[in-house]
Short mmCIF file of C-alpha atoms and ligand atoms in Angstrom, two decimals:
data_model
loop_
_atom_site.label_atom_id
_atom_site.label_comp_id
_atom_site.label_asym_id
_atom_site.label_seq_id
_atom_site.Cartn_x
_atom_site.Cartn_y
_atom_site.Cartn_z
CA THR A 1 29.78 64.42 -215.86
CA VAL A 2 32.38 66.59 -214.23
CA TYR A 3 33.41 66.22 -210.58
CA VAL A 4 32.70 69.10 -208.21
CA LYS A 5 36.33 68.94 -207.12
CA SER A 6 37.43 69.87 -210.64
CA LEU A 7 35.02 72.82 -210.66
CA TYR A 8 36.63 74.17 -207.50
CA ARG A 9 40.23 73.41 -208.40
CA ASP A 10 39.98 74.52 -212.02
CA THR A 11 37.19 77.10 -211.93
CA GLU A 12 38.59 79.48 -214.56
CA SER A 13 38.62 76.87 -217.29
CA TYR A 14 34.96 76.01 -216.72
CA ALA A 15 33.74 79.62 -216.46
CA GLY A 16 30.89 80.35 -218.88
CA LYS A 17 30.84 76.76 -220.13
CA SER A 18 28.12 74.17 -219.94
CA VAL A 19 28.77 71.36 -217.40
CA THR A 20 26.88 68.33 -216.11
CA VAL A 21 27.21 67.42 -212.45
CA ALA A 22 25.85 64.33 -210.69
CA GLY A 23 25.18 64.41 -206.97
CA TRP A 24 22.85 64.55 -204.00
CA VAL A 25 20.75 67.40 -202.64
CA ARG A 26 22.34 68.73 -199.45
CA ASN A 27 19.86 71.56 -199.13
CA ILE A 28 17.07 73.05 -201.22
CA ARG A 29 15.25 76.40 -201.01
CA VAL A 30 12.42 77.23 -203.36
CA SER A 31 10.42 80.43 -203.89
CA LYS A 32 7.56 80.96 -206.32
CA ASN A 33 9.44 80.86 -209.61
CA PHE A 34 13.02 79.87 -208.84
CA GLY A 35 15.09 77.89 -206.34
CA PHE A 36 18.56 76.96 -205.06
CA ILE A 37 20.05 73.52 -204.52
CA GLU A 38 23.28 72.78 -202.73
CA LEU A 39 24.47 69.78 -204.70
CA TYR A 40 27.11 67.54 -203.14
CA ASP A 41 28.88 64.88 -205.18
CA GLY A 42 31.36 63.42 -202.68
CA SER A 43 34.43 64.37 -204.69
CA PHE A 44 35.02 67.51 -202.69
CA PHE A 45 34.28 68.79 -199.21
CA LYS A 46 32.05 71.59 -200.52
CA SER A 47 28.79 71.54 -202.44
CA VAL A 48 28.09 73.43 -205.62
CA GLN A 49 25.26 75.94 -205.74
CA VAL A 50 22.65 75.20 -208.39
CA VAL A 51 20.13 77.87 -209.43
CA PHE A 52 17.01 76.77 -211.28
CA GLY A 53 13.93 78.57 -212.58
CA GLU A 54 10.34 77.84 -213.54
CA GLU A 55 11.23 77.55 -217.22
CA LEU A 56 12.33 73.97 -216.51
CA ASP A 57 9.47 71.67 -217.50
CA ASN A 58 9.89 69.59 -214.32
CA PHE A 59 10.13 72.68 -212.04
CA LYS A 60 7.23 71.50 -209.88
CA ASP A 61 8.83 68.07 -209.28
CA ILE A 62 12.18 69.63 -208.43
CA ALA A 63 10.55 72.03 -206.00
CA LYS A 64 9.20 69.02 -204.06
CA LEU A 65 12.57 67.22 -203.76
CA ASN A 66 13.72 66.12 -200.32
CA ILE A 67 17.25 66.27 -199.00
CA SER A 68 19.49 63.47 -200.36
CA SER A 69 17.62 63.00 -203.64
CA SER A 70 20.10 62.21 -206.41
CA LEU A 71 20.23 64.30 -209.57
CA TYR A 72 21.99 65.12 -212.79
CA VAL A 73 22.25 68.86 -213.29
CA GLU A 74 23.22 70.41 -216.60
CA GLY A 75 23.89 74.12 -216.86
CA LYS A 76 26.28 76.99 -217.32
CA LEU A 77 28.97 77.69 -214.74
CA GLU A 78 28.90 81.35 -213.80
CA LEU A 79 31.45 83.09 -211.64
CA THR A 80 29.92 84.94 -208.69
CA PRO A 81 32.72 87.13 -207.34
CA GLY A 82 31.96 88.55 -203.92
CA ALA A 83 29.32 85.92 -203.13
CA LYS A 84 29.72 83.22 -200.46
CA GLN A 85 30.57 80.64 -203.10
CA PRO A 86 32.92 81.49 -206.00
CA PHE A 87 30.55 80.22 -208.72
CA GLU A 88 27.15 78.70 -209.35
CA ILE A 89 25.44 76.64 -212.01
CA LYS A 90 22.60 78.28 -213.96
CA THR A 91 20.52 75.24 -214.70
CA GLU A 92 19.34 74.27 -218.16
CA LYS A 93 18.16 70.77 -217.29
CA ILE A 94 17.72 68.59 -214.20
CA VAL A 95 17.21 64.83 -214.38
CA ILE A 96 15.92 63.31 -211.17
CA GLU A 97 17.78 60.03 -210.65
CA GLY A 98 16.48 58.85 -207.25
CA LEU A 99 14.00 60.33 -204.81
CA SER A 100 14.60 60.52 -201.06
CA SER A 101 11.96 60.18 -198.33
CA PRO A 102 11.10 63.15 -196.12
CA ASP A 103 12.20 61.14 -193.06
CA TYR A 104 15.88 61.22 -194.17
CA PRO A 105 17.74 61.29 -190.85
CA LEU A 106 20.44 63.77 -191.84
CA GLN A 107 18.49 66.99 -192.01
CA LYS A 108 20.31 70.31 -192.33
CA LYS A 109 21.26 70.72 -188.69
CA ARG A 110 24.09 69.62 -186.46
CA HIS A 111 23.86 66.09 -185.10
CA THR A 112 25.86 64.69 -182.22
CA LEU A 113 28.61 62.20 -183.00
CA GLU A 114 26.84 59.74 -180.69
CA TYR A 115 23.67 59.94 -182.75
CA LEU A 116 25.58 59.59 -186.01
CA ARG A 117 27.20 56.39 -184.69
CA THR A 118 23.75 54.78 -184.67
CA ILE A 119 23.47 55.35 -188.42
CA ALA A 120 26.85 54.07 -189.58
CA HIS A 121 25.39 53.46 -193.05
CA LEU A 122 24.50 57.14 -193.52
CA ARG A 123 27.09 59.02 -191.52
CA PRO A 124 29.71 59.14 -194.32
CA ARG A 125 27.32 61.65 -195.92
CA SER A 126 27.62 64.16 -193.08
CA ASN A 127 30.18 66.97 -193.15
CA THR A 128 32.17 65.66 -190.22
CA PHE A 129 32.45 62.11 -191.49
CA SER A 130 33.05 63.12 -195.04
CA ALA A 131 36.07 65.03 -193.69
CA VAL A 132 37.19 62.22 -191.36
CA PHE A 133 37.07 59.50 -193.95
CA ARG A 134 38.76 61.49 -196.66
CA VAL A 135 41.57 62.32 -194.22
CA ARG A 136 41.73 58.64 -193.31
CA SER A 137 42.09 57.68 -196.94
CA LEU A 138 44.77 60.32 -197.57
CA ALA A 139 46.71 59.34 -194.45
CA ALA A 140 46.74 55.69 -195.52
CA PHE A 141 48.06 56.71 -198.92
CA ALA A 142 50.69 58.97 -197.32
CA ILE A 143 51.95 56.06 -195.24
CA HIS A 144 52.39 53.85 -198.29
CA LYS A 145 54.03 56.74 -200.14
CA PHE A 146 56.44 57.38 -197.28
CA PHE A 147 57.64 53.80 -197.06
CA ASN A 148 57.66 53.32 -200.79
CA GLU A 149 59.89 56.39 -201.27
CA ARG A 150 62.34 54.84 -198.81
CA GLY A 151 62.43 51.53 -200.63
CA PHE A 152 60.50 49.50 -198.05
CA VAL A 153 58.81 46.29 -199.16
CA TYR A 154 55.13 46.05 -198.24
CA VAL A 155 54.44 42.61 -196.79
CA HIS A 156 51.01 41.10 -196.18
CA THR A 157 51.15 39.27 -192.89
CA PRO A 158 48.42 36.75 -192.08
CA LEU A 159 45.25 37.57 -190.20
CA ILE A 160 44.77 34.00 -189.02
CA THR A 161 47.73 32.87 -186.96
CA GLY A 162 48.86 30.28 -184.45
CA SER A 163 51.10 32.62 -182.45
CA ASP A 164 50.35 35.29 -179.89
CA ALA A 165 52.68 38.10 -180.91
CA GLU A 166 52.16 40.20 -177.81
CA GLY A 167 51.93 37.31 -175.37
CA ALA A 168 49.00 39.06 -173.74
CA GLY A 169 46.40 36.42 -174.51
CA GLU A 170 43.93 38.94 -175.91
CA MET A 171 42.99 36.98 -178.98
CA PHE A 172 39.82 36.09 -180.81
CA ARG A 173 39.76 32.37 -181.40
CA VAL A 174 39.18 31.19 -184.97
CA THR A 175 37.64 27.78 -185.12
CA THR A 176 35.57 25.42 -187.27
CA LEU A 177 34.79 23.19 -184.30
CA ASP A 178 31.15 22.64 -183.38
CA LEU A 179 30.79 24.75 -180.26
CA ASP A 180 27.76 22.76 -179.07
CA ASN A 181 29.63 19.51 -179.36
CA LEU A 182 33.34 20.11 -178.86
CA PRO A 183 35.65 17.17 -179.51
CA ARG A 184 37.65 16.29 -176.40
CA THR A 185 40.94 14.52 -175.82
CA GLN A 186 41.33 11.75 -173.22
CA ASP A 187 42.10 14.26 -170.49
CA GLY A 188 39.05 16.39 -171.28
CA LYS A 189 40.78 19.21 -173.16
CA ILE A 190 39.39 20.54 -176.43
CA ASP A 191 40.87 18.49 -179.24
CA THR A 192 42.24 21.14 -181.58
CA LYS A 193 43.63 18.46 -183.93
CA GLU A 194 40.14 18.27 -185.36
CA ASP A 195 40.09 21.97 -186.07
CA PHE A 196 40.47 23.33 -189.62
CA PHE A 197 44.20 23.90 -189.34
CA GLY A 198 44.78 20.99 -186.99
CA LYS A 199 45.79 23.37 -184.24
CA GLU A 200 44.51 26.34 -182.30
CA THR A 201 44.40 29.55 -184.33
CA ASN A 202 43.43 33.14 -183.62
CA LEU A 203 42.95 36.48 -185.31
CA THR A 204 46.26 38.30 -185.27
CA VAL A 205 47.04 40.93 -182.63
CA SER A 206 50.07 42.14 -184.60
CA GLY A 207 51.89 41.25 -187.79
CA GLN A 208 55.25 41.90 -186.20
CA LEU A 209 56.65 38.40 -185.83
CA GLU A 210 55.91 37.55 -189.45
CA ALA A 211 57.21 40.98 -190.54
CA GLU A 212 60.49 40.13 -188.81
CA THR A 213 60.92 37.15 -191.13
CA PHE A 214 60.67 39.51 -194.10
CA ALA A 215 62.96 42.14 -192.56
CA LEU A 216 65.64 39.46 -192.34
CA ALA A 217 65.19 38.89 -196.06
CA PHE A 218 64.49 42.38 -197.46
CA ARG A 219 66.00 44.53 -194.70
CA ASP A 220 63.32 47.27 -194.66
CA VAL A 221 59.69 46.18 -194.71
CA TYR A 222 56.30 47.19 -193.35
CA THR A 223 52.83 45.75 -192.93
CA PHE A 224 49.63 47.76 -192.88
CA GLY A 225 46.51 45.83 -192.12
CA PRO A 226 43.72 45.00 -189.70
CA THR A 227 44.55 43.69 -186.24
CA PHE A 228 42.26 42.32 -183.56
CA ARG A 229 42.31 42.50 -179.79
CA ALA A 230 39.83 40.88 -177.48
CA GLU A 231 40.74 43.25 -174.67
CA ASN A 232 37.74 44.17 -172.59
CA SER A 233 38.53 47.88 -172.37
CA ASN A 234 35.59 50.07 -173.10
CA THR A 235 37.49 53.31 -173.68
CA ALA A 236 37.58 56.04 -176.29
CA ARG A 237 40.93 54.71 -177.57
CA HIS A 238 40.43 50.95 -177.85
CA ALA A 239 38.71 48.98 -180.58
CA ALA A 240 38.50 45.22 -181.07
CA GLU A 241 39.35 45.66 -184.74
CA PHE A 242 41.83 48.35 -185.71
CA TRP A 243 44.47 48.95 -188.36
CA MET A 244 48.15 48.96 -187.61
CA ILE A 245 51.24 50.06 -189.54
CA GLU A 246 54.26 47.98 -188.56
CA PRO A 247 57.65 48.72 -190.11
CA GLU A 248 60.51 46.37 -189.32
CA ILE A 249 64.11 47.32 -190.14
CA ALA A 250 67.24 45.17 -190.09
CA PHE A 251 70.73 46.36 -189.11
CA ALA A 252 68.98 48.99 -187.02
CA ASP A 253 68.70 49.84 -183.33
CA LEU A 254 66.33 51.83 -181.15
CA GLU A 255 67.77 55.18 -182.29
CA ASP A 256 67.15 54.28 -185.94
CA ASN A 257 63.66 53.15 -184.99
CA MET A 258 62.82 56.46 -183.32
CA ALA A 259 64.25 58.45 -186.24
CA LEU A 260 62.05 56.48 -188.65
CA ALA A 261 58.94 56.96 -186.51
CA GLU A 262 59.50 60.69 -186.18
CA ASP A 263 60.09 61.12 -189.93
CA MET A 264 56.98 59.07 -190.73
CA MET A 265 54.74 61.06 -188.36
CA LYS A 266 55.90 64.37 -189.79
CA TYR A 267 55.56 63.15 -193.36
CA VAL A 268 51.99 61.96 -192.89
CA ILE A 269 50.92 65.13 -191.06
CA SER A 270 52.44 67.35 -193.77
CA TYR A 271 50.86 65.31 -196.53
CA VAL A 272 47.38 65.56 -195.03
CA LEU A 273 47.71 69.28 -194.27
CA GLU A 274 48.71 69.87 -197.86
CA ASN A 275 46.14 67.63 -199.51
CA ALA A 276 43.05 68.18 -197.38
CA PRO A 277 43.15 71.89 -196.50
CA GLU A 278 39.34 72.28 -196.51
CA GLU A 279 38.80 69.27 -194.24
CA MET A 280 41.57 70.32 -191.85
CA ALA A 281 40.17 73.86 -191.64
CA PHE A 282 36.79 72.32 -190.81
CA PHE A 283 38.25 70.29 -187.89
CA ASN A 284 40.04 73.36 -186.66
CA GLN A 285 36.79 75.31 -186.66
CA PHE A 286 34.38 72.72 -185.29
CA ILE A 287 36.35 70.07 -183.39
CA ASP A 288 39.50 71.60 -181.90
CA ASN A 289 40.60 75.14 -182.65
CA THR A 290 44.21 74.60 -181.64
CA LEU A 291 44.60 71.73 -184.12
CA LEU A 292 46.30 73.46 -187.04
CA GLU A 293 48.70 75.41 -184.88
CA ARG A 294 49.63 72.25 -183.00
CA LEU A 295 50.18 70.16 -186.12
CA ASP A 296 52.26 72.91 -187.73
CA ASN A 297 54.49 73.03 -184.64
CA ILE A 298 54.96 69.29 -184.67
CA VAL A 299 56.19 69.25 -188.22
CA SER A 300 58.77 71.92 -187.48
CA SER A 301 60.17 70.84 -184.09
CA ASP A 302 61.92 67.79 -182.63
CA PHE A 303 60.05 65.17 -180.63
CA GLY A 304 61.03 64.80 -176.98
CA ARG A 305 62.97 61.79 -175.69
CA VAL A 306 63.03 60.51 -172.14
CA THR A 307 63.79 57.21 -170.44
CA TYR A 308 61.09 55.45 -168.46
CA THR A 309 63.13 55.98 -165.28
CA GLU A 310 63.37 59.74 -165.94
CA ALA A 311 59.68 59.89 -166.83
CA VAL A 312 58.74 58.26 -163.53
CA ASP A 313 60.90 60.81 -161.68
CA LEU A 314 59.31 63.70 -163.58
CA LEU A 315 55.82 62.44 -162.76
CA LYS A 316 56.64 61.97 -159.09
CA LYS A 317 58.24 65.42 -158.85
CA SER A 318 55.29 67.08 -160.63
CA GLY A 319 53.32 67.04 -157.39
CA LYS A 320 50.22 65.98 -159.34
CA GLU A 321 47.93 63.52 -157.54
CA PHE A 322 47.30 60.68 -159.95
CA GLU A 323 44.45 58.25 -159.56
CA TYR A 324 46.97 55.44 -160.04
CA PRO A 325 50.13 56.25 -157.99
CA VAL A 326 53.43 56.38 -159.87
CA GLU A 327 56.22 54.01 -158.82
CA TRP A 328 59.15 52.61 -160.80
CA GLY A 329 57.89 49.38 -162.29
CA ILE A 330 54.28 50.31 -163.02
CA ASP A 331 52.88 50.27 -166.52
CA LEU A 332 52.21 53.92 -167.36
CA GLN A 333 48.47 54.61 -167.44
CA THR A 334 46.72 56.96 -169.83
CA GLU A 335 46.62 59.69 -167.15
CA HIS A 336 50.42 59.49 -166.77
CA GLU A 337 51.05 59.37 -170.49
CA ARG A 338 48.86 62.36 -171.15
CA TYR A 339 50.37 64.36 -168.29
CA LEU A 340 53.87 63.71 -169.64
CA THR A 341 53.11 64.73 -173.20
CA GLU A 342 50.53 67.48 -172.50
CA GLN A 343 51.85 69.15 -169.34
CA ILE A 344 55.56 68.37 -169.09
CA PHE A 345 56.79 68.14 -172.69
CA LYS A 346 53.89 69.84 -174.50
CA LYS A 347 54.78 67.90 -177.67
CA PRO A 348 55.18 64.30 -178.85
CA VAL A 349 57.65 62.41 -176.68
CA PHE A 350 59.34 59.02 -176.93
CA VAL A 351 59.59 57.12 -173.67
CA ILE A 352 62.29 54.42 -173.87
CA ASN A 353 63.83 51.62 -171.82
CA TYR A 354 60.85 50.27 -169.87
CA PRO A 355 61.11 47.65 -167.11
CA LYS A 356 61.33 44.23 -168.75
CA GLU A 357 58.46 42.85 -166.65
CA ILE A 358 55.83 45.07 -168.27
CA LYS A 359 56.89 44.61 -171.90
CA ALA A 360 56.63 41.87 -174.52
CA PHE A 361 58.98 38.87 -174.68
CA TYR A 362 60.69 39.86 -177.93
CA MET A 363 62.14 43.17 -176.72
CA ARG A 364 65.92 43.39 -176.39
CA LEU A 365 67.28 43.19 -172.86
CA ASN A 366 69.44 46.18 -171.94
CA ASP A 367 72.84 45.83 -170.23
CA ASP A 368 71.32 46.82 -166.87
CA ASN A 369 69.38 43.50 -167.00
CA LYS A 370 66.33 45.39 -165.70
CA THR A 371 65.03 47.27 -168.71
CA VAL A 372 64.36 46.51 -172.36
CA ALA A 373 64.98 48.61 -175.49
CA ALA A 374 61.33 49.58 -175.84
CA MET A 375 59.89 52.82 -177.15
CA ASP A 376 56.41 54.28 -176.87
CA LEU A 377 55.52 57.50 -178.64
CA LEU A 378 53.08 59.61 -176.64
CA VAL A 379 51.20 62.52 -178.22
CA PRO A 380 49.01 65.25 -176.73
CA GLY A 381 45.31 64.49 -176.79
CA VAL A 382 45.74 60.78 -177.47
CA GLY A 383 48.52 59.34 -175.29
CA GLU A 384 50.25 56.23 -176.70
CA ILE A 385 50.12 56.26 -180.49
CA ILE A 386 53.15 54.04 -181.25
CA GLY A 387 54.63 51.06 -179.44
CA GLY A 388 57.89 49.51 -180.59
CA SER A 389 61.30 48.19 -179.69
CA GLN A 390 64.64 46.85 -180.72
CA ARG A 391 64.21 43.07 -180.93
CA GLU A 392 66.12 40.47 -178.97
CA GLU A 393 68.42 39.01 -181.62
CA ARG A 394 70.53 36.85 -179.24
CA TYR A 395 69.34 33.26 -179.46
CA GLU A 396 70.21 32.25 -175.90
CA VAL A 397 68.84 35.41 -174.29
CA LEU A 398 65.54 35.03 -176.15
CA GLU A 399 65.30 31.33 -175.36
CA LYS A 400 65.84 32.02 -171.67
CA LYS A 401 63.17 34.72 -171.71
CA MET A 402 60.64 32.39 -173.29
CA GLU A 403 61.41 29.73 -170.73
CA GLU A 404 60.92 32.23 -167.90
CA LEU A 405 57.54 33.19 -169.31
CA GLY A 406 56.50 29.58 -169.76
CA PHE A 407 56.13 29.81 -173.55
CA ASN A 408 55.59 26.71 -175.60
CA LYS A 409 58.85 26.95 -177.54
CA GLU A 410 57.71 24.60 -180.32
CA ASP A 411 55.20 27.23 -181.38
CA TYR A 412 58.02 29.71 -182.06
CA TRP A 413 60.58 27.46 -183.76
CA TRP A 414 60.53 29.52 -186.93
CA TYR A 415 60.96 32.74 -184.96
CA MET A 416 64.00 31.28 -183.19
CA GLU A 417 65.54 30.20 -186.49
CA LEU A 418 65.72 33.85 -187.56
CA ARG A 419 68.31 34.16 -184.77
CA LYS A 420 70.14 31.06 -185.90
CA TYR A 421 70.71 31.84 -189.58
CA GLY A 422 72.37 35.23 -189.84
CA GLY A 423 70.50 37.04 -187.15
CA THR A 424 71.20 40.73 -186.85
CA LYS A 425 70.10 43.58 -184.68
CA HIS A 426 66.74 44.80 -185.88
CA ALA A 427 63.89 46.97 -184.68
CA GLY A 428 60.36 48.03 -185.49
CA TYR A 429 57.20 49.59 -184.21
CA GLY A 430 53.43 49.62 -184.54
CA LEU A 431 51.44 52.78 -185.23
CA GLY A 432 47.76 52.52 -184.35
CA PHE A 433 46.14 53.96 -187.47
CA GLU A 434 42.92 55.05 -185.73
CA ARG A 435 44.90 56.86 -183.05
CA MET A 436 46.77 58.62 -185.84
CA ILE A 437 43.46 59.76 -187.33
CA MET A 438 42.29 60.96 -183.91
CA TYR A 439 45.49 62.92 -183.64
CA LEU A 440 45.14 64.40 -187.13
CA THR A 441 41.51 65.45 -186.74
CA GLY A 442 41.17 66.23 -183.04
CA ILE A 443 38.28 63.73 -182.83
CA GLY A 444 38.19 62.31 -179.31
CA ASN A 445 36.64 58.87 -179.81
CA ILE A 446 38.02 55.95 -181.80
CA ARG A 447 34.45 55.03 -182.82
CA ASP A 448 34.36 58.18 -184.93
CA VAL A 449 37.51 57.60 -186.98
CA ILE A 450 36.89 54.05 -188.25
CA PRO A 451 34.06 53.47 -190.73
CA PHE A 452 32.43 50.55 -188.93
CA PRO A 453 33.65 50.41 -185.32
CA ARG A 454 33.87 47.11 -183.47
CA THR A 455 34.12 47.89 -179.79
CA VAL A 456 33.02 46.16 -176.61
CA GLY A 457 29.28 45.55 -176.85
CA SER A 458 28.86 47.06 -180.29
CA ALA A 459 29.17 45.97 -183.88
CA GLU A 460 26.24 47.67 -185.60
CA PHE A 461 26.40 45.49 -188.72
O1 4AD B 501 51.85 48.67 -178.32
P1 4AD B 501 51.27 47.59 -179.19
O2 4AD B 501 50.50 46.52 -178.54
O3 4AD B 501 52.52 47.01 -180.00
C1 4AD B 501 52.50 45.96 -180.85
O4 4AD B 501 51.53 45.35 -181.22
C2 4AD B 501 53.84 45.66 -181.47
N1 4AD B 501 53.83 44.29 -181.98
C3 4AD B 501 54.11 46.65 -182.56
C4 4AD B 501 55.44 46.44 -183.22
O5 4AD B 501 56.47 46.64 -182.59
N2 4AD B 501 55.46 46.03 -184.46
O6 4AD B 501 50.36 48.25 -180.30
C5 4AD B 501 50.88 49.24 -181.18
C6 4AD B 501 49.92 50.39 -181.32
C7 4AD B 501 49.60 51.11 -180.01
O7 4AD B 501 50.60 52.06 -179.72
C8 4AD B 501 48.27 51.75 -180.32
O8 4AD B 501 48.43 52.94 -181.08
C9 4AD B 501 47.61 50.71 -181.22
O9 4AD B 501 48.64 49.92 -181.75
N3 4AD B 501 46.66 49.87 -180.48
C10 4AD B 501 45.33 50.00 -180.54
N4 4AD B 501 44.55 50.86 -181.23
C11 4AD B 501 43.22 50.74 -181.07
N5 4AD B 501 42.62 49.81 -180.31
C12 4AD B 501 43.35 48.92 -179.61
N6 4AD B 501 42.74 47.98 -178.88
C13 4AD B 501 44.78 49.00 -179.71
N7 4AD B 501 45.80 48.29 -179.17
C14 4AD B 501 46.93 48.83 -179.66
MG1 MG B 502 51.79 49.41 -176.41
#
């Protein structure tokens, strides 16, 4: 069988020849002695038009087919200049592989994204999700390609871990203990010594700390894998399970980190625009008709840069009444982030040097003793898409910080040793992969860019 993608990409060489295509019926129209099938095989965004006539000995069976039946179609490819589709297949033979019931939920009409979420097992067959998930696949590949071309080592950090990388306590506990009959220590606490690993473990919230160990061995590394957060935020941008790309670079500071992030964003956008033109045109037509123009601009212009302190001033001076009032020291909320990137800068913008109180323990303290070398990348339509920083490489400064925060230092002995044996300045960031796909497609809800969303109150299967 030949893939529909090849027919579209290489039409001339198939013209007039006999081909066999395997696929599913997207639509079927039948009159008395002939009919049309739009056959979709998943290899390409578009279907191929199949024309069949009553000379086929199973004409009557074909005429009764429901949408989503699977078929093999053999016939001659004929060019149809001037018609809606550039070619069609004049059928010589159709083999019916699998029938579909008339109650198939994806009939030829537009369905809401909310409805499609309730049929996560069928939605990859719809136009929208076929476009979303191909773009997702291409973007993942582009990320690997980008880092690979720059000589980065891809490191697989663990999903089960004993440390809380973000110190935010938003972790899913992993345990083999009998929940109905928990072992207790003398003082009534849960006895984690009896757990599988002999200690408390969780699903990772970030691979960063482990990636740092590799950066101090390979210099430039990245992880790309699932991460988990038990944060109870039921928003369009938060999922309990999401994928994160985390590069970590040694002998590098915040400037190097921003340069890398900007290059990566532009590379991935360009790659997807180039390799999924049909899908991107579809998003531009049906989801957000400023998408292509916006993405083109991003590739060709510089990202904005602003310090947290300047950003707070800009927001205060804007005269805009925010639901959550802006003061130096607050954690920027989505409304502030979106106002900055959408109204003030009108492009992606890095906000750097946040107050130390609102950022993670590992971020490098600036000379002002008040801020840390953090960076968040904010983009229009999404808000925060990247969070990163230069890391605290000074043993004593880091130790003091952990003491202040009441960390159990024994849990981080290995992390501290990285500062003891040839520590160097280093930096890194995390790109939320789903937020990147939202940004690339214009889709407004994280539930619609991940194949099987796990969000508060919902994990379909
Ligand atoms: O800002 P965050 O929490 O940073 C870190 O985890 C660092 N350890 C990264 C690093 O420096 N290596 O998360 C990074 C990004 C966010 O900017 C956001 O895009 C995404 O991960 N993210 C989420 N995406 C979906 N659902 C959630 N619940 C997310 N939490 C964070
Ligand atoms: Mg963040």
